[in-house]
Amino acid sequence: MKDINLLIDEERIDPVGEAKSSTGKKIGIAFLVLVVAGLMGAGLAIPSAYVKTLEGSLASIEEDIKSEKYDEVKLLNKKISAEFGLLGEKREVIQHIDNQGGPVNSIINSLKSSTPYGCSVNGIEYDNDSLTVSLTVEDISRVAQFVMNMDRLALFELSDSSAGFKLNEAGEYILTFDVIGIGG
């Protein structure tokens, strides 16, 4: 059998042509590698340059802050901090006073509920440990009823100094109770 070759002679095996086509491929791949490497290098260099620019700006700002023109601001900041410390102390005092206000309300309500008919409370003195009450009464039995009502509350106990009822110049009975149930 005979081999029939339909290709032109030039297209058959051309050693020189093969070399030309493989060299072109190698140059294309090398060019592609160089482009990719250049893009990666630029991708890494640009952020690095930006960071260097920001560090330079930070250094100039730090130098500017250390200058004398900001000394007054620094002094004011120290004074403000000191004032906040004083304000904190005053808040503690106010909180303490506010905490003392609760028992006073309870005491006034207790006095109101304990005062019998024919008896009126004319004065109240409270100092966390004791309560002094000035009463005007129609008859002496109302004082005894008032003391029993106050004793029943379990918040107050008649003080030893009030064992004998005292009468002042205005005709008021002065009673002192020890505060035992709240704040005292």
mmCIF file of C-alpha atoms in Angstrom:
data_model
loop_
_atom_site.group_PDB
_atom_site.id
_atom_site.type_symbol
_atom_site.label_atom_id
_atom_site.label_comp_id
_atom_site.label_asym_id
_atom_site.label_seq_id
_atom_site.Cartn_x
_atom_site.Cartn_y
_atom_site.Cartn_z
ATOM 1 C CA MET A 1 0.000 0.000 0.000
ATOM 2 C CA LYS A 2 1.114 3.310 -0.822
ATOM 3 C CA ASP A 3 1.244 6.254 1.617
ATOM 4 C CA ILE A 4 -0.636 9.217 0.343
ATOM 5 C CA ASN A 5 0.434 12.476 1.841
ATOM 6 C CA LEU A 6 -1.886 15.378 1.232
ATOM 7 C CA LEU A 7 0.196 17.987 3.009
ATOM 8 C CA ILE A 8 2.412 20.386 1.203
ATOM 9 C CA ASP A 9 6.084 19.818 1.671
ATOM 10 C CA GLU A 10 6.605 23.015 3.670
ATOM 11 C CA GLU A 11 3.975 22.073 6.178
ATOM 12 C CA ARG A 12 5.487 18.722 6.847
ATOM 13 C CA ILE A 13 8.298 18.695 9.351
ATOM 14 C CA ASP A 14 10.116 22.034 9.495
ATOM 15 C CA PRO A 15 12.691 22.005 12.294
ATOM 16 C CA VAL A 16 13.288 25.695 11.955
ATOM 17 C CA GLY A 17 9.549 26.522 12.134
ATOM 18 C CA GLU A 18 9.093 24.439 15.244
ATOM 19 C CA ALA A 19 11.803 26.387 16.999
ATOM 20 C CA LYS A 20 10.175 29.632 16.027
ATOM 21 C CA SER A 21 6.773 28.690 17.471
ATOM 22 C CA SER A 22 8.126 27.349 20.814
ATOM 23 C CA THR A 23 10.259 30.485 21.286
ATOM 24 C CA GLY A 24 7.173 32.658 20.813
ATOM 25 C CA LYS A 25 5.331 30.659 23.454
ATOM 26 C CA LYS A 26 8.210 31.003 25.905
ATOM 27 C CA ILE A 27 8.357 34.769 25.356
ATOM 28 C CA GLY A 28 4.586 35.065 25.929
ATOM 29 C CA ILE A 29 4.749 33.108 29.183
ATOM 30 C CA ALA A 30 7.716 35.151 30.404
ATOM 31 C CA PHE A 31 5.896 38.375 29.569
ATOM 32 C CA LEU A 32 2.796 37.161 31.435
ATOM 33 C CA VAL A 33 4.909 36.230 34.494
ATOM 34 C CA LEU A 34 6.556 39.655 34.453
ATOM 35 C CA VAL A 35 3.174 41.430 34.254
ATOM 36 C CA VAL A 36 1.738 39.384 37.157
ATOM 37 C CA ALA A 37 4.877 39.969 39.257
ATOM 38 C CA GLY A 38 4.722 43.697 38.499
ATOM 39 C CA LEU A 39 1.071 43.902 39.546
ATOM 40 C CA MET A 40 1.765 42.002 42.771
ATOM 41 C CA GLY A 41 4.730 44.224 43.546
ATOM 42 C CA ALA A 42 2.645 47.342 42.929
ATOM 43 C CA GLY A 43 -0.133 45.855 45.094
ATOM 44 C CA LEU A 44 2.312 45.493 47.969
ATOM 45 C CA ALA A 45 4.205 48.732 47.417
ATOM 46 C CA ILE A 46 1.217 51.083 47.267
ATOM 47 C CA PRO A 47 -0.182 50.247 50.751
ATOM 48 C CA SER A 48 3.326 50.327 52.191
ATOM 49 C CA ALA A 49 3.877 53.796 50.749
ATOM 50 C CA TYR A 50 0.501 54.933 52.120
ATOM 51 C CA VAL A 51 1.413 53.645 55.600
ATOM 52 C CA LYS A 52 4.723 55.526 55.450
ATOM 53 C CA THR A 53 2.811 58.708 54.529
ATOM 54 C CA LEU A 54 0.457 58.247 57.507
ATOM 55 C CA GLU A 55 3.372 57.621 59.875
ATOM 56 C CA GLY A 56 4.985 60.850 58.689
ATOM 57 C CA SER A 57 1.717 62.734 59.348
ATOM 58 C CA LEU A 58 1.463 61.176 62.815
ATOM 59 C CA ALA A 59 4.998 62.241 63.681
ATOM 60 C CA SER A 60 4.298 65.831 62.629
ATOM 61 C CA ILE A 61 1.050 65.901 64.646
ATOM 62 C CA GLU A 62 2.852 64.543 67.725
ATOM 63 C CA GLU A 63 5.493 67.249 67.390
ATOM 64 C CA ASP A 64 2.757 69.864 67.033
ATOM 65 C CA ILE A 65 0.996 68.611 70.190
ATOM 66 C CA LYS A 66 4.257 68.909 72.153
ATOM 67 C CA SER A 67 4.592 72.551 71.150
ATOM 68 C CA GLU A 68 3.897 75.407 73.558
ATOM 69 C CA LYS A 69 0.662 76.483 71.919
ATOM 70 C CA TYR A 70 -1.121 73.451 73.459
ATOM 71 C CA ASP A 71 0.219 73.965 77.001
ATOM 72 C CA GLU A 72 -2.889 75.923 77.961
ATOM 73 C CA VAL A 73 -5.117 73.094 76.754
ATOM 74 C CA LYS A 74 -3.096 70.598 78.794
ATOM 75 C CA LEU A 75 -3.437 72.813 81.870
ATOM 76 C CA LEU A 76 -7.192 73.103 81.356
ATOM 77 C CA ASN A 77 -7.521 69.333 81.007
ATOM 78 C CA LYS A 78 -5.725 68.861 84.338
ATOM 79 C CA LYS A 79 -8.035 71.404 86.000
ATOM 80 C CA ILE A 80 -11.092 69.694 84.541
ATOM 81 C CA SER A 81 -9.910 66.331 85.884
ATOM 82 C CA ALA A 82 -9.419 67.868 89.334
ATOM 83 C CA GLU A 83 -12.910 69.397 89.237
ATOM 84 C CA PHE A 84 -14.422 66.051 88.278
ATOM 85 C CA GLY A 85 -12.741 64.561 91.347
ATOM 86 C CA LEU A 86 -14.270 67.244 93.569
ATOM 87 C CA LEU A 87 -17.620 66.786 91.874
ATOM 88 C CA GLY A 88 -17.459 63.056 92.615
ATOM 89 C CA GLU A 89 -16.905 63.809 96.317
ATOM 90 C CA LYS A 90 -19.851 66.197 96.350
ATOM 91 C CA ARG A 91 -22.022 63.586 94.670
ATOM 92 C CA GLU A 92 -21.194 61.183 97.483
ATOM 93 C CA VAL A 93 -22.318 63.775 100.052
ATOM 94 C CA ILE A 94 -25.523 64.446 98.106
ATOM 95 C CA GLN A 95 -26.169 60.699 97.859
ATOM 96 C CA HIS A 96 -25.706 60.385 101.627
ATOM 97 C CA ILE A 97 -28.161 63.241 102.225
ATOM 98 C CA ASP A 98 -30.640 61.697 99.790
ATOM 99 C CA ASN A 99 -30.387 58.407 101.646
ATOM 100 C CA GLN A 100 -31.265 60.237 104.855
ATOM 101 C CA GLY A 101 -34.427 61.661 103.280
ATOM 102 C CA GLY A 102 -36.243 58.321 103.154
ATOM 103 C CA PRO A 103 -36.521 57.858 106.939
ATOM 104 C CA VAL A 104 -37.797 61.417 107.391
ATOM 105 C CA ASN A 105 -40.759 60.684 105.159
ATOM 106 C CA SER A 106 -41.472 57.485 107.106
ATOM 107 C CA ILE A 107 -41.188 59.349 110.403
ATOM 108 C CA ILE A 108 -43.630 62.055 109.331
ATOM 109 C CA ASN A 109 -46.121 59.461 108.143
ATOM 110 C CA SER A 110 -45.717 57.546 111.409
ATOM 111 C CA LEU A 111 -46.296 60.705 113.460
ATOM 112 C CA LYS A 112 -49.377 61.541 111.427
ATOM 113 C CA SER A 113 -50.882 58.086 111.956
ATOM 114 C CA SER A 114 -49.952 58.014 115.673
ATOM 115 C CA THR A 115 -51.364 61.408 116.647
ATOM 116 C CA PRO A 116 -54.728 60.923 118.415
ATOM 117 C CA TYR A 117 -57.684 63.268 118.236
ATOM 118 C CA GLY A 118 -57.224 66.246 120.587
ATOM 119 C CA CYS A 119 -53.426 66.198 120.151
ATOM 120 C CA SER A 120 -51.379 68.275 117.723
ATOM 121 C CA VAL A 121 -47.703 68.051 116.799
ATOM 122 C CA ASN A 122 -46.113 71.524 116.851
ATOM 123 C CA GLY A 123 -42.446 70.691 116.346
ATOM 124 C CA ILE A 124 -40.223 67.859 115.167
ATOM 125 C CA GLU A 125 -36.444 67.475 115.532
ATOM 126 C CA TYR A 126 -34.728 64.476 113.948
ATOM 127 C CA ASP A 127 -31.002 63.609 114.021
ATOM 128 C CA ASN A 128 -30.730 59.982 112.793
ATOM 129 C CA ASP A 129 -30.677 58.533 116.318
ATOM 130 C CA SER A 130 -33.436 60.403 118.070
ATOM 131 C CA LEU A 131 -36.720 62.141 117.407
ATOM 132 C CA THR A 132 -37.977 64.968 119.609
ATOM 133 C CA VAL A 133 -41.646 65.904 119.300
ATOM 134 C CA SER A 134 -43.448 68.917 120.757
ATOM 135 C CA LEU A 135 -47.149 68.280 121.454
ATOM 136 C CA THR A 136 -50.098 70.385 122.471
ATOM 137 C CA VAL A 137 -52.903 68.322 124.003
ATOM 138 C CA GLU A 138 -56.403 68.913 125.374
ATOM 139 C CA ASP A 139 -55.753 66.639 128.348
ATOM 140 C CA ILE A 140 -52.820 64.625 129.665
ATOM 141 C CA SER A 141 -54.360 61.298 128.657
ATOM 142 C CA ARG A 142 -53.769 62.202 124.987
ATOM 143 C CA VAL A 143 -50.013 62.255 125.661
ATOM 144 C CA ALA A 144 -50.185 58.710 127.013
ATOM 145 C CA GLN A 145 -52.228 57.608 123.985
ATOM 146 C CA PHE A 146 -49.668 59.231 121.625
ATOM 147 C CA VAL A 147 -46.769 57.439 123.383
ATOM 148 C CA MET A 148 -48.597 54.084 123.169
ATOM 149 C CA ASN A 149 -49.301 54.609 119.442
ATOM 150 C CA MET A 150 -45.651 55.476 118.768
ATOM 151 C CA ASP A 151 -44.444 52.497 120.829
ATOM 152 C CA ARG A 152 -46.723 50.174 118.882
ATOM 153 C CA LEU A 153 -44.919 51.083 115.601
ATOM 154 C CA ALA A 154 -41.687 49.326 116.637
ATOM 155 C CA LEU A 155 -39.750 52.121 114.923
ATOM 156 C CA PHE A 156 -39.421 54.245 118.016
ATOM 157 C CA GLU A 157 -38.716 53.684 121.657
ATOM 158 C CA LEU A 158 -39.367 56.299 124.321
ATOM 159 C CA SER A 159 -36.022 57.648 125.414
ATOM 160 C CA ASP A 160 -34.929 57.437 129.033
ATOM 161 C CA SER A 161 -34.709 61.231 129.088
ATOM 162 C CA SER A 162 -38.478 61.428 128.404
ATOM 163 C CA ALA A 163 -39.519 59.131 131.218
ATOM 164 C CA GLY A 164 -41.073 62.121 132.941
ATOM 165 C CA PHE A 165 -43.024 64.263 130.518
ATOM 166 C CA LYS A 166 -41.578 67.750 130.205
ATOM 167 C CA LEU A 167 -43.688 70.817 129.714
ATOM 168 C CA ASN A 168 -42.126 73.934 128.124
ATOM 169 C CA GLU A 169 -43.116 77.612 128.514
ATOM 170 C CA ALA A 170 -45.516 77.418 125.562
ATOM 171 C CA GLY A 171 -47.499 74.651 127.261
ATOM 172 C CA GLU A 172 -46.183 71.918 124.955
ATOM 173 C CA TYR A 173 -45.152 68.488 126.077
ATOM 174 C CA ILE A 174 -41.647 67.578 124.852
ATOM 175 C CA LEU A 175 -41.071 63.868 124.160
ATOM 176 C CA THR A 176 -37.882 62.275 122.875
ATOM 177 C CA PHE A 177 -37.887 58.903 121.139
ATOM 178 C CA ASP A 178 -34.924 56.746 120.163
ATOM 179 C CA VAL A 179 -35.122 55.774 116.495
ATOM 180 C CA ILE A 180 -34.573 52.023 116.303
ATOM 181 C CA GLY A 181 -36.365 50.843 113.181
ATOM 182 C CA ILE A 182 -34.968 53.072 110.419
ATOM 183 C CA GLY A 183 -31.794 54.986 109.705
ATOM 184 C CA GLY A 184 -30.620 54.980 113.311
#
